[in-house]
PDB file of C-alpha atoms in Angstrom:
ATOM      1  CA  UNK A   1     161.162 135.625 110.213  1.00 53.00           C
ATOM      2  CA  UNK A   2     163.506 134.167 108.106  1.00 64.00           C
ATOM      3  CA  UNK A   3     162.514 130.672 106.013  1.00 66.00           C
ATOM      4  CA  UNK A   4     164.896 128.571 107.198  1.00 72.00           C
ATOM      5  CA  UNK A   5     163.088 125.081 105.452  1.00 84.00           C
ATOM      6  CA  UNK A   6     166.070 123.145 103.743  1.00 88.00           C
ATOM      7  CA  UNK A   7     165.687 122.917  99.942  1.00 89.00           C
ATOM      8  CA  UNK A   8     165.234 119.692  98.629  1.00 92.00           C
ATOM      9  CA  UNK A   9     167.323 117.882  95.042  1.00 93.00           C
ATOM     10  CA  UNK A  10     164.333 118.662  93.102  1.00 94.00           C
ATOM     11  CA  UNK A  11     163.762 122.920  94.563  1.00 93.00           C
ATOM     12  CA  UNK A  12     167.151 122.970  93.229  1.00 93.00           C
ATOM     13  CA  UNK A  13     166.051 121.070  89.962  1.00 94.00           C
ATOM     14  CA  UNK A  14     164.341 123.141  89.019  1.00 94.00           C
ATOM     15  CA  UNK A  15     167.032 126.233  89.516  1.00 93.00           C
ATOM     16  CA  UNK A  16     169.996 124.482  87.590  1.00 93.00           C
ATOM     17  CA  UNK A  17     167.475 123.365  84.946  1.00 95.00           C
ATOM     18  CA  UNK A  18     166.526 127.443  84.277  1.00 95.00           C
ATOM     19  CA  UNK A  19     170.128 128.325  84.342  1.00 94.00           C
ATOM     20  CA  UNK A  20     170.805 126.713  80.338  1.00 93.00           C
ATOM     21  CA  UNK A  21     167.812 129.202  79.130  1.00 96.00           C
ATOM     22  CA  UNK A  22     169.030 131.828  81.105  1.00 96.00           C
ATOM     23  CA  UNK A  23     172.526 132.286  79.558  1.00 94.00           C
ATOM     24  CA  UNK A  24     170.528 131.733  76.243  1.00 96.00           C
ATOM     25  CA  UNK A  25     168.643 133.949  76.899  1.00 96.00           C
ATOM     26  CA  UNK A  26     171.788 136.572  77.612  1.00 94.00           C
ATOM     27  CA  UNK A  27     173.905 135.437  75.328  1.00 94.00           C
ATOM     28  CA  UNK A  28     171.930 136.022  72.904  1.00 95.00           C
ATOM     29  CA  UNK A  29     170.729 140.220  73.274  1.00 94.00           C
ATOM     30  CA  UNK A  30     174.642 140.120  74.086  1.00 94.00           C
ATOM     31  CA  UNK A  31     175.326 138.396  70.256  1.00 94.00           C
ATOM     32  CA  UNK A  32     172.610 141.304  69.715  1.00 94.00           C
ATOM     33  CA  UNK A  33     174.024 143.845  71.103  1.00 92.00           C
ATOM     34  CA  UNK A  34     177.724 144.048  69.891  1.00 95.00           C
ATOM     35  CA  UNK A  35     175.809 142.704  65.945  1.00 93.00           C
ATOM     36  CA  UNK A  36     177.319 146.640  65.095  1.00 90.00           C
ATOM     37  CA  UNK A  37     181.211 145.978  66.385  1.00 93.00           C
ATOM     38  CA  UNK A  38     183.028 143.665  64.535  1.00 94.00           C
ATOM     39  CA  UNK A  39     183.104 141.597  67.918  1.00 97.00           C
ATOM     40  CA  UNK A  40     181.421 138.401  69.527  1.00 96.00           C
ATOM     41  CA  UNK A  41     180.528 137.059  72.159  1.00 96.00           C
ATOM     42  CA  UNK A  42     183.408 135.486  73.653  1.00 97.00           C
ATOM     43  CA  UNK A  43     185.936 138.173  72.576  1.00 98.00           C
ATOM     44  CA  UNK A  44     183.846 140.408  74.469  1.00 98.00           C
ATOM     45  CA  UNK A  45     184.679 138.215  77.416  1.00 97.00           C
ATOM     46  CA  UNK A  46     188.044 138.242  77.377  1.00 98.00           C
ATOM     47  CA  UNK A  47     187.944 141.497  76.646  1.00 98.00           C
ATOM     48  CA  UNK A  48     186.008 142.336  80.121  1.00 98.00           C
ATOM     49  CA  UNK A  49     188.310 139.386  81.391  1.00 98.00           C
ATOM     50  CA  UNK A  50     191.404 142.441  80.562  1.00 98.00           C
ATOM     51  CA  UNK A  51     189.148 145.007  81.773  1.00 98.00           C
ATOM     52  CA  UNK A  52     188.338 144.083  85.017  1.00 97.00           C
ATOM     53  CA  UNK A  53     191.826 141.980  85.540  1.00 97.00           C
ATOM     54  CA  UNK A  54     194.362 144.573  84.303  1.00 96.00           C
ATOM     55  CA  UNK A  55     197.136 142.148  82.203  1.00 97.00           C
ATOM     56  CA  UNK A  56     196.847 138.352  82.655  1.00 96.00           C
ATOM     57  CA  UNK A  57     198.024 135.198  80.712  1.00 96.00           C
ATOM     58  CA  UNK A  58     195.917 133.900  78.767  1.00 96.00           C
ATOM     59  CA  UNK A  59     195.341 130.371  80.956  1.00 95.00           C
ATOM     60  CA  UNK A  60     194.656 132.678  83.726  1.00 96.00           C
ATOM     61  CA  UNK A  61     191.827 133.934  81.375  1.00 97.00           C
ATOM     62  CA  UNK A  62     190.713 130.587  80.858  1.00 97.00           C
ATOM     63  CA  UNK A  63     190.655 129.591  84.079  1.00 94.00           C
ATOM     64  CA  UNK A  64     187.898 132.939  85.379  1.00 95.00           C
ATOM     65  CA  UNK A  65     186.503 132.288  82.348  1.00 96.00           C
ATOM     66  CA  UNK A  66     186.157 128.040  82.296  1.00 92.00           C
ATOM     67  CA  UNK A  67     187.530 127.842  78.681  1.00 96.00           C
ATOM     68  CA  UNK A  68     190.689 125.552  77.552  1.00 97.00           C
ATOM     69  CA  UNK A  69     193.611 127.055  76.888  1.00 96.00           C
ATOM     70  CA  UNK A  70     193.420 126.885  72.968  1.00 97.00           C
ATOM     71  CA  UNK A  71     189.668 127.761  72.892  1.00 98.00           C
ATOM     72  CA  UNK A  72     191.188 131.518  74.832  1.00 98.00           C
ATOM     73  CA  UNK A  73     194.407 131.362  72.441  1.00 97.00           C
ATOM     74  CA  UNK A  74     192.183 131.585  69.145  1.00 98.00           C
ATOM     75  CA  UNK A  75     190.517 133.870  71.011  1.00 98.00           C
ATOM     76  CA  UNK A  76     193.477 136.306  72.173  1.00 98.00           C
ATOM     77  CA  UNK A  77     194.730 136.198  67.763  1.00 98.00           C
ATOM     78  CA  UNK A  78     191.587 137.097  66.519  1.00 98.00           C
ATOM     79  CA  UNK A  79     191.602 140.845  69.041  1.00 98.00           C
ATOM     80  CA  UNK A  80     196.112 141.126  68.436  1.00 98.00           C
ATOM     81  CA  UNK A  81     194.730 140.799  64.669  1.00 98.00           C
ATOM     82  CA  UNK A  82     191.914 143.600  65.482  1.00 98.00           C
ATOM     83  CA  UNK A  83     194.518 145.500  67.639  1.00 98.00           C
ATOM     84  CA  UNK A  84     192.675 146.436  71.152  1.00 98.00           C
ATOM     85  CA  UNK A  85     195.191 143.968  72.631  1.00 98.00           C
ATOM     86  CA  UNK A  86     198.769 143.526  72.863  1.00 98.00           C
ATOM     87  CA  UNK A  87     201.080 140.943  74.305  1.00 96.00           C
ATOM     88  CA  UNK A  88     202.638 142.435  77.456  1.00 95.00           C
ATOM     89  CA  UNK A  89     206.855 140.535  78.284  1.00 92.00           C
ATOM     90  CA  UNK A  90     205.186 138.776  81.841  1.00 89.00           C
ATOM     91  CA  UNK A  91     208.478 138.849  84.231  1.00 87.00           C
ATOM     92  CA  UNK A  92     207.169 136.042  86.771  1.00 85.00           C
ATOM     93  CA  UNK A  93     206.617 133.323  83.479  1.00 82.00           C
ATOM     94  CA  UNK A  94     208.351 133.834  80.475  1.00 78.00           C
ATOM     95  CA  UNK A  95     206.970 131.201  78.518  1.00 82.00           C
ATOM     96  CA  UNK A  96     203.572 132.602  79.477  1.00 85.00           C
ATOM     97  CA  UNK A  97     202.908 136.155  77.986  1.00 94.00           C
ATOM     98  CA  UNK A  98     200.882 138.602  79.622  1.00 96.00           C
ATOM     99  CA  UNK A  99     197.362 140.623  77.699  1.00 97.00           C
ATOM    100  CA  UNK A 100     196.673 144.300  77.578  1.00 98.00           C
ATOM    101  CA  UNK A 101     194.564 145.498  76.550  1.00 98.00           C
ATOM    102  CA  UNK A 102     196.130 148.843  74.210  1.00 98.00           C
ATOM    103  CA  UNK A 103     193.914 152.196  73.994  1.00 98.00           C
ATOM    104  CA  UNK A 104     191.045 151.763  71.148  1.00 98.00           C
ATOM    105  CA  UNK A 105     190.361 148.565  73.182  1.00 98.00           C
ATOM    106  CA  UNK A 106     190.221 150.491  75.969  1.00 98.00           C
ATOM    107  CA  UNK A 107     187.460 151.697  74.696  1.00 97.00           C
ATOM    108  CA  UNK A 108     185.868 148.544  72.970  1.00 97.00           C
ATOM    109  CA  UNK A 109     185.221 147.277  75.720  1.00 98.00           C
ATOM    110  CA  UNK A 110     183.670 150.459  78.024  1.00 97.00           C
ATOM    111  CA  UNK A 111     181.376 151.201  74.208  1.00 96.00           C
ATOM    112  CA  UNK A 112     180.166 147.860  75.131  1.00 97.00           C
ATOM    113  CA  UNK A 113     179.274 147.745  78.592  1.00 96.00           C
ATOM    114  CA  UNK A 114     177.670 151.448  78.626  1.00 96.00           C
ATOM    115  CA  UNK A 115     175.518 149.852  76.504  1.00 95.00           C
ATOM    116  CA  UNK A 116     174.186 146.917  78.073  1.00 95.00           C
ATOM    117  CA  UNK A 117     174.284 149.331  80.957  1.00 96.00           C
ATOM    118  CA  UNK A 118     171.318 151.540  78.381  1.00 96.00           C
ATOM    119  CA  UNK A 119     169.859 147.732  78.296  1.00 95.00           C
ATOM    120  CA  UNK A 120     169.700 147.009  82.296  1.00 96.00           C
ATOM    121  CA  UNK A 121     168.193 150.027  83.779  1.00 97.00           C
ATOM    122  CA  UNK A 122     164.802 149.064  82.756  1.00 97.00           C
ATOM    123  CA  UNK A 123     165.731 145.462  83.943  1.00 96.00           C
ATOM    124  CA  UNK A 124     166.699 146.553  86.858  1.00 96.00           C
ATOM    125  CA  UNK A 125     165.091 148.945  87.795  1.00 97.00           C
ATOM    126  CA  UNK A 126     162.373 145.888  87.506  1.00 98.00           C
ATOM    127  CA  UNK A 127     164.303 143.700  90.803  1.00 97.00           C
ATOM    128  CA  UNK A 128     164.705 144.203  94.651  1.00 97.00           C
ATOM    129  CA  UNK A 129     168.022 144.676  95.910  1.00 96.00           C
ATOM    130  CA  UNK A 130     168.232 142.175  98.139  1.00 97.00           C
ATOM    131  CA  UNK A 131     167.107 139.435  96.268  1.00 96.00           C
ATOM    132  CA  UNK A 132     170.370 140.311  93.841  1.00 96.00           C
ATOM    133  CA  UNK A 133     172.144 139.914  96.204  1.00 97.00           C
ATOM    134  CA  UNK A 134     170.482 136.163  97.251  1.00 96.00           C
ATOM    135  CA  UNK A 135     170.597 135.411  94.572  1.00 96.00           C
ATOM    136  CA  UNK A 136     174.132 136.202  93.596  1.00 96.00           C
ATOM    137  CA  UNK A 137     175.044 134.461  97.294  1.00 97.00           C
ATOM    138  CA  UNK A 138     173.408 131.099  96.105  1.00 95.00           C
ATOM    139  CA  UNK A 139     174.375 130.642  92.445  1.00 95.00           C
ATOM    140  CA  UNK A 140     178.297 131.078  93.764  1.00 95.00           C
ATOM    141  CA  UNK A 141     176.975 129.113  96.539  1.00 96.00           C
ATOM    142  CA  UNK A 142     175.767 126.611  93.395  1.00 95.00           C
ATOM    143  CA  UNK A 143     179.414 126.948  91.742  1.00 93.00           C
ATOM    144  CA  UNK A 144     181.199 126.976  94.265  1.00 94.00           C
ATOM    145  CA  UNK A 145     179.694 123.404  95.840  1.00 95.00           C
ATOM    146  CA  UNK A 146     179.546 121.467  92.141  1.00 94.00           C
ATOM    147  CA  UNK A 147     182.968 122.454  91.752  1.00 91.00           C
ATOM    148  CA  UNK A 148     184.128 120.240  94.788  1.00 93.00           C
ATOM    149  CA  UNK A 149     181.655 117.603  93.546  1.00 94.00           C
ATOM    150  CA  UNK A 150     183.632 117.605  90.921  1.00 90.00           C
ATOM    151  CA  UNK A 151     187.117 118.193  92.146  1.00 87.00           C
ATOM    152  CA  UNK A 152     186.453 115.197  94.210  1.00 83.00           C
ATOM    153  CA  UNK A 153     184.742 113.174  91.906  1.00 80.00           C
ATOM    154  CA  UNK A 154     188.423 113.993  89.719  1.00 78.00           C
ATOM    155  CA  UNK A 155     190.328 112.560  92.611  1.00 80.00           C
ATOM    156  CA  UNK A 156     188.603 109.837  93.017  1.00 78.00           C
ATOM    157  CA  UNK A 157     188.777 108.496  89.175  1.00 65.00           C
TER     158      UNK A 157
END
């Protein structure tokens, strides 16, 4: 039988307090794996967005990563200089070009993700798939709820 007892703000807070150490640990692990690639953690995130979504404009990447458009533009300029992405005309919006991976960019992110998979294999083997599915659902709901709260607070202010 499922436990349907409602959680408390304290137990939610305990989970939220784990997010920063989790994020910092993952960021350090990713950075360590990227050391030999010449690609930063931020650049990797933008490359992954382009891999996942195809050609998209800078503002869309910013929304996905919850980062300012100006920061994403700076990263895009760096990736353009490394010939990992190219700019393409955006028929839907003349002032906002699309970014897309070059062949070199596709190969770079594929190598990075393959290496990350190697690192994650033994870790994933220690976790139950049902637990990961529940965790994903819980984290997604927390993000949605706090985004809704933030939007509501912004409208009131």
